[in-house]
């Protein structure tokens, strides 16, 4: 009898199993996987700049993605370095700049950088993680942003999302 009660208590207190949702970009060029416990909406504006645009008003989390067709061989590091320099000019009060870090995502050459910046429209700090992925045909940019209030919740989620990237 005690064993049955113990098992009932264990299973009632054990963490919920997380399921996952696969999302594809609007042009079906890539997919990512998100845990189903993340509350998000898809931004359906007619902004042709982003091929995937998700946000969570509740957590002040944003994920934007852009695709650039490769027309020639490039020095990806130099492209990322130039992008970072231009991007940081737009932000205020940059903190905790990671530098440019090489990463491998599904065997694709990739670089990422992250930092914290002050966002005037929200009047608070945001964490930003930008990932550049080079495939044989395209460059993809994944831009993850979240309010510092929710950074702990999203660091692992962002890491899992970027590692789930699959070109279709």
PDB file of C-alpha atoms in Angstrom:
ATOM      1  CA  UNK A   1       0.000   0.000   0.000  1.00  0.00           C
ATOM      2  CA  UNK A   2       2.823   2.436   0.840  1.00  0.00           C
ATOM      3  CA  UNK A   3       4.496   1.647  -2.474  1.00  0.00           C
ATOM      4  CA  UNK A   4       1.327   2.536  -4.392  1.00  0.00           C
ATOM      5  CA  UNK A   5       0.941   5.821  -2.466  1.00  0.00           C
ATOM      6  CA  UNK A   6       4.647   6.603  -2.997  1.00  0.00           C
ATOM      7  CA  UNK A   7       4.365   5.977  -6.747  1.00  0.00           C
ATOM      8  CA  UNK A   8       1.220   8.114  -6.962  1.00  0.00           C
ATOM      9  CA  UNK A   9       2.971  10.993  -5.192  1.00  0.00           C
ATOM     10  CA  UNK A  10       6.101  10.622  -7.376  1.00  0.00           C
ATOM     11  CA  UNK A  11       4.180  10.670 -10.650  1.00  0.00           C
ATOM     12  CA  UNK A  12       1.947  13.535  -9.568  1.00  0.00           C
ATOM     13  CA  UNK A  13       5.010  15.648  -8.665  1.00  0.00           C
ATOM     14  CA  UNK A  14       7.223  14.675 -11.612  1.00  0.00           C
ATOM     15  CA  UNK A  15       7.786  17.401 -14.206  1.00  0.00           C
ATOM     16  CA  UNK A  16       5.524  17.535 -17.221  1.00  0.00           C
ATOM     17  CA  UNK A  17       6.831  16.001 -20.399  1.00  0.00           C
ATOM     18  CA  UNK A  18       7.647  18.728 -22.863  1.00  0.00           C
ATOM     19  CA  UNK A  19       6.448  18.286 -26.423  1.00  0.00           C
ATOM     20  CA  UNK A  20       7.855  20.177 -29.374  1.00  0.00           C
ATOM     21  CA  UNK A  21       6.489  22.043 -32.368  1.00  0.00           C
ATOM     22  CA  UNK A  22       8.305  22.268 -35.675  1.00  0.00           C
ATOM     23  CA  UNK A  23       7.933  25.611 -37.428  1.00  0.00           C
ATOM     24  CA  UNK A  24       8.960  26.423 -40.967  1.00  0.00           C
ATOM     25  CA  UNK A  25       9.910  29.794 -42.369  1.00  0.00           C
ATOM     26  CA  UNK A  26       7.293  31.453 -44.585  1.00  0.00           C
ATOM     27  CA  UNK A  27       9.311  30.531 -47.672  1.00  0.00           C
ATOM     28  CA  UNK A  28       9.809  26.948 -46.411  1.00  0.00           C
ATOM     29  CA  UNK A  29      13.579  27.280 -46.655  1.00  0.00           C
ATOM     30  CA  UNK A  30      14.252  26.088 -43.094  1.00  0.00           C
ATOM     31  CA  UNK A  31      12.612  24.777 -39.963  1.00  0.00           C
ATOM     32  CA  UNK A  32      13.247  25.062 -36.236  1.00  0.00           C
ATOM     33  CA  UNK A  33      11.838  23.264 -33.228  1.00  0.00           C
ATOM     34  CA  UNK A  34      10.263  25.061 -30.260  1.00  0.00           C
ATOM     35  CA  UNK A  35       9.124  23.546 -26.981  1.00  0.00           C
ATOM     36  CA  UNK A  36       5.332  23.633 -26.723  1.00  0.00           C
ATOM     37  CA  UNK A  37       5.513  25.261 -23.295  1.00  0.00           C
ATOM     38  CA  UNK A  38       6.795  28.481 -24.889  1.00  0.00           C
ATOM     39  CA  UNK A  39       3.948  30.879 -25.516  1.00  0.00           C
ATOM     40  CA  UNK A  40       4.481  32.681 -28.818  1.00  0.00           C
ATOM     41  CA  UNK A  41       2.670  34.279 -31.708  1.00  0.00           C
ATOM     42  CA  UNK A  42       3.636  34.501 -35.345  1.00  0.00           C
ATOM     43  CA  UNK A  43       3.871  38.031 -36.666  1.00  0.00           C
ATOM     44  CA  UNK A  44       1.905  37.971 -39.901  1.00  0.00           C
ATOM     45  CA  UNK A  45       2.667  41.468 -41.092  1.00  0.00           C
ATOM     46  CA  UNK A  46       3.638  41.944 -44.697  1.00  0.00           C
ATOM     47  CA  UNK A  47       7.253  42.591 -43.788  1.00  0.00           C
ATOM     48  CA  UNK A  48       9.169  40.726 -46.489  1.00  0.00           C
ATOM     49  CA  UNK A  49      12.418  41.290 -44.615  1.00  0.00           C
ATOM     50  CA  UNK A  50      11.826  38.404 -42.170  1.00  0.00           C
ATOM     51  CA  UNK A  51      11.094  34.848 -43.246  1.00  0.00           C
ATOM     52  CA  UNK A  52      10.247  33.889 -39.667  1.00  0.00           C
ATOM     53  CA  UNK A  53       9.018  36.370 -37.069  1.00  0.00           C
ATOM     54  CA  UNK A  54       7.868  35.105 -33.670  1.00  0.00           C
ATOM     55  CA  UNK A  55       7.221  36.947 -30.451  1.00  0.00           C
ATOM     56  CA  UNK A  56       5.892  36.410 -26.953  1.00  0.00           C
ATOM     57  CA  UNK A  57       4.204  39.512 -25.516  1.00  0.00           C
ATOM     58  CA  UNK A  58       4.025  37.752 -22.147  1.00  0.00           C
ATOM     59  CA  UNK A  59       7.798  37.139 -21.913  1.00  0.00           C
ATOM     60  CA  UNK A  60       8.968  39.977 -24.177  1.00  0.00           C
ATOM     61  CA  UNK A  61      10.758  37.457 -26.387  1.00  0.00           C
ATOM     62  CA  UNK A  62      11.400  37.864 -30.123  1.00  0.00           C
ATOM     63  CA  UNK A  63      12.847  35.620 -32.811  1.00  0.00           C
ATOM     64  CA  UNK A  64      13.484  37.048 -36.276  1.00  0.00           C
ATOM     65  CA  UNK A  65      15.061  35.328 -39.222  1.00  0.00           C
ATOM     66  CA  UNK A  66      16.393  36.502 -42.552  1.00  0.00           C
ATOM     67  CA  UNK A  67      17.726  34.591 -45.558  1.00  0.00           C
ATOM     68  CA  UNK A  68      20.339  35.939 -47.964  1.00  0.00           C
ATOM     69  CA  UNK A  69      20.975  33.909 -51.148  1.00  0.00           C
ATOM     70  CA  UNK A  70      24.672  33.198 -51.644  1.00  0.00           C
ATOM     71  CA  UNK A  71      25.816  34.452 -55.011  1.00  0.00           C
ATOM     72  CA  UNK A  72      29.532  33.844 -54.489  1.00  0.00           C
ATOM     73  CA  UNK A  73      31.988  32.565 -51.918  1.00  0.00           C
ATOM     74  CA  UNK A  74      32.283  34.867 -48.942  1.00  0.00           C
ATOM     75  CA  UNK A  75      34.356  35.294 -45.814  1.00  0.00           C
ATOM     76  CA  UNK A  76      31.575  34.610 -43.316  1.00  0.00           C
ATOM     77  CA  UNK A  77      33.597  35.898 -40.367  1.00  0.00           C
ATOM     78  CA  UNK A  78      34.126  39.251 -42.109  1.00  0.00           C
ATOM     79  CA  UNK A  79      30.428  39.502 -42.975  1.00  0.00           C
ATOM     80  CA  UNK A  80      29.481  38.810 -39.348  1.00  0.00           C
ATOM     81  CA  UNK A  81      32.084  41.268 -38.080  1.00  0.00           C
ATOM     82  CA  UNK A  82      30.701  44.020 -40.350  1.00  0.00           C
ATOM     83  CA  UNK A  83      27.103  43.179 -39.399  1.00  0.00           C
ATOM     84  CA  UNK A  84      27.920  43.288 -35.710  1.00  0.00           C
ATOM     85  CA  UNK A  85      29.653  46.665 -35.994  1.00  0.00           C
ATOM     86  CA  UNK A  86      26.640  48.150 -37.803  1.00  0.00           C
ATOM     87  CA  UNK A  87      24.105  46.509 -35.491  1.00  0.00           C
ATOM     88  CA  UNK A  88      25.811  47.713 -32.325  1.00  0.00           C
ATOM     89  CA  UNK A  89      25.773  51.306 -33.611  1.00  0.00           C
ATOM     90  CA  UNK A  90      21.953  51.151 -33.392  1.00  0.00           C
ATOM     91  CA  UNK A  91      21.862  49.963 -29.770  1.00  0.00           C
ATOM     92  CA  UNK A  92      22.366  51.838 -26.506  1.00  0.00           C
ATOM     93  CA  UNK A  93      24.355  50.936 -23.401  1.00  0.00           C
ATOM     94  CA  UNK A  94      25.945  47.740 -24.730  1.00  0.00           C
ATOM     95  CA  UNK A  95      27.023  45.329 -21.989  1.00  0.00           C
ATOM     96  CA  UNK A  96      28.489  41.816 -21.847  1.00  0.00           C
ATOM     97  CA  UNK A  97      29.567  41.725 -25.509  1.00  0.00           C
ATOM     98  CA  UNK A  98      30.601  38.129 -26.208  1.00  0.00           C
ATOM     99  CA  UNK A  99      32.721  38.824 -29.250  1.00  0.00           C
ATOM    100  CA  UNK A 100      32.198  36.691 -32.356  1.00  0.00           C
ATOM    101  CA  UNK A 101      32.175  32.989 -31.571  1.00  0.00           C
ATOM    102  CA  UNK A 102      32.466  30.116 -34.082  1.00  0.00           C
ATOM    103  CA  UNK A 103      29.729  27.488 -33.746  1.00  0.00           C
ATOM    104  CA  UNK A 104      28.647  24.495 -35.781  1.00  0.00           C
ATOM    105  CA  UNK A 105      24.949  24.059 -36.432  1.00  0.00           C
ATOM    106  CA  UNK A 106      24.004  20.824 -38.193  1.00  0.00           C
ATOM    107  CA  UNK A 107      27.457  20.729 -39.772  1.00  0.00           C
ATOM    108  CA  UNK A 108      27.074  24.237 -41.194  1.00  0.00           C
ATOM    109  CA  UNK A 109      29.735  26.843 -40.585  1.00  0.00           C
ATOM    110  CA  UNK A 110      28.244  29.441 -38.281  1.00  0.00           C
ATOM    111  CA  UNK A 111      29.117  32.354 -36.038  1.00  0.00           C
ATOM    112  CA  UNK A 112      27.231  33.983 -33.225  1.00  0.00           C
ATOM    113  CA  UNK A 113      27.529  36.940 -30.921  1.00  0.00           C
ATOM    114  CA  UNK A 114      25.448  38.165 -28.024  1.00  0.00           C
ATOM    115  CA  UNK A 115      25.170  41.186 -25.790  1.00  0.00           C
ATOM    116  CA  UNK A 116      22.811  43.095 -23.538  1.00  0.00           C
ATOM    117  CA  UNK A 117      21.452  46.474 -24.608  1.00  0.00           C
ATOM    118  CA  UNK A 118      18.982  49.046 -23.336  1.00  0.00           C
ATOM    119  CA  UNK A 119      15.734  49.252 -25.327  1.00  0.00           C
ATOM    120  CA  UNK A 120      14.118  52.696 -25.118  1.00  0.00           C
ATOM    121  CA  UNK A 121      10.674  51.514 -26.213  1.00  0.00           C
ATOM    122  CA  UNK A 122      10.481  49.049 -23.304  1.00  0.00           C
ATOM    123  CA  UNK A 123      12.665  51.120 -20.947  1.00  0.00           C
ATOM    124  CA  UNK A 124      14.626  48.029 -19.932  1.00  0.00           C
ATOM    125  CA  UNK A 125      17.589  45.842 -20.853  1.00  0.00           C
ATOM    126  CA  UNK A 126      17.332  43.102 -23.454  1.00  0.00           C
ATOM    127  CA  UNK A 127      19.577  40.138 -24.226  1.00  0.00           C
ATOM    128  CA  UNK A 128      20.312  39.678 -27.936  1.00  0.00           C
ATOM    129  CA  UNK A 129      21.865  36.589 -29.571  1.00  0.00           C
ATOM    130  CA  UNK A 130      22.568  36.777 -33.316  1.00  0.00           C
ATOM    131  CA  UNK A 131      23.500  33.617 -35.207  1.00  0.00           C
ATOM    132  CA  UNK A 132      24.766  33.538 -38.808  1.00  0.00           C
ATOM    133  CA  UNK A 133      24.504  30.155 -40.559  1.00  0.00           C
ATOM    134  CA  UNK A 134      26.172  29.482 -43.914  1.00  0.00           C
ATOM    135  CA  UNK A 135      24.768  26.687 -46.074  1.00  0.00           C
ATOM    136  CA  UNK A 136      25.920  25.879 -49.615  1.00  0.00           C
ATOM    137  CA  UNK A 137      23.139  28.059 -51.104  1.00  0.00           C
ATOM    138  CA  UNK A 138      22.173  30.614 -48.436  1.00  0.00           C
ATOM    139  CA  UNK A 139      23.090  32.631 -45.396  1.00  0.00           C
ATOM    140  CA  UNK A 140      20.565  32.612 -42.563  1.00  0.00           C
ATOM    141  CA  UNK A 141      20.437  35.041 -39.677  1.00  0.00           C
ATOM    142  CA  UNK A 142      18.623  34.035 -36.509  1.00  0.00           C
ATOM    143  CA  UNK A 143      18.124  36.914 -34.098  1.00  0.00           C
ATOM    144  CA  UNK A 144      16.908  35.966 -30.617  1.00  0.00           C
ATOM    145  CA  UNK A 145      15.972  38.732 -28.184  1.00  0.00           C
ATOM    146  CA  UNK A 146      14.410  38.625 -24.746  1.00  0.00           C
ATOM    147  CA  UNK A 147      13.907  40.995 -21.853  1.00  0.00           C
ATOM    148  CA  UNK A 148      16.559  40.515 -19.180  1.00  0.00           C
ATOM    149  CA  UNK A 149      13.673  39.727 -16.816  1.00  0.00           C
ATOM    150  CA  UNK A 150      13.215  36.432 -18.712  1.00  0.00           C
ATOM    151  CA  UNK A 151      16.755  35.638 -19.816  1.00  0.00           C
ATOM    152  CA  UNK A 152      17.166  32.586 -17.554  1.00  0.00           C
ATOM    153  CA  UNK A 153      14.025  30.999 -18.994  1.00  0.00           C
ATOM    154  CA  UNK A 154      15.196  31.455 -22.591  1.00  0.00           C
ATOM    155  CA  UNK A 155      18.963  30.804 -22.709  1.00  0.00           C
ATOM    156  CA  UNK A 156      18.570  27.027 -23.069  1.00  0.00           C
ATOM    157  CA  UNK A 157      15.524  27.444 -25.296  1.00  0.00           C
ATOM    158  CA  UNK A 158      17.460  29.725 -27.679  1.00  0.00           C
ATOM    159  CA  UNK A 159      20.335  27.256 -27.730  1.00  0.00           C
ATOM    160  CA  UNK A 160      17.984  24.356 -28.551  1.00  0.00           C
ATOM    161  CA  UNK A 161      16.189  26.351 -31.242  1.00  0.00           C
ATOM    162  CA  UNK A 162      19.403  27.318 -33.041  1.00  0.00           C
ATOM    163  CA  UNK A 163      20.673  23.738 -32.854  1.00  0.00           C
ATOM    164  CA  UNK A 164      17.392  22.463 -34.313  1.00  0.00           C
ATOM    165  CA  UNK A 165      17.876  24.594 -37.469  1.00  0.00           C
ATOM    166  CA  UNK A 166      17.348  22.469 -40.589  1.00  0.00           C
ATOM    167  CA  UNK A 167      17.556  23.762 -44.130  1.00  0.00           C
ATOM    168  CA  UNK A 168      14.702  22.301 -46.185  1.00  0.00           C
TER     169      UNK A 168
END
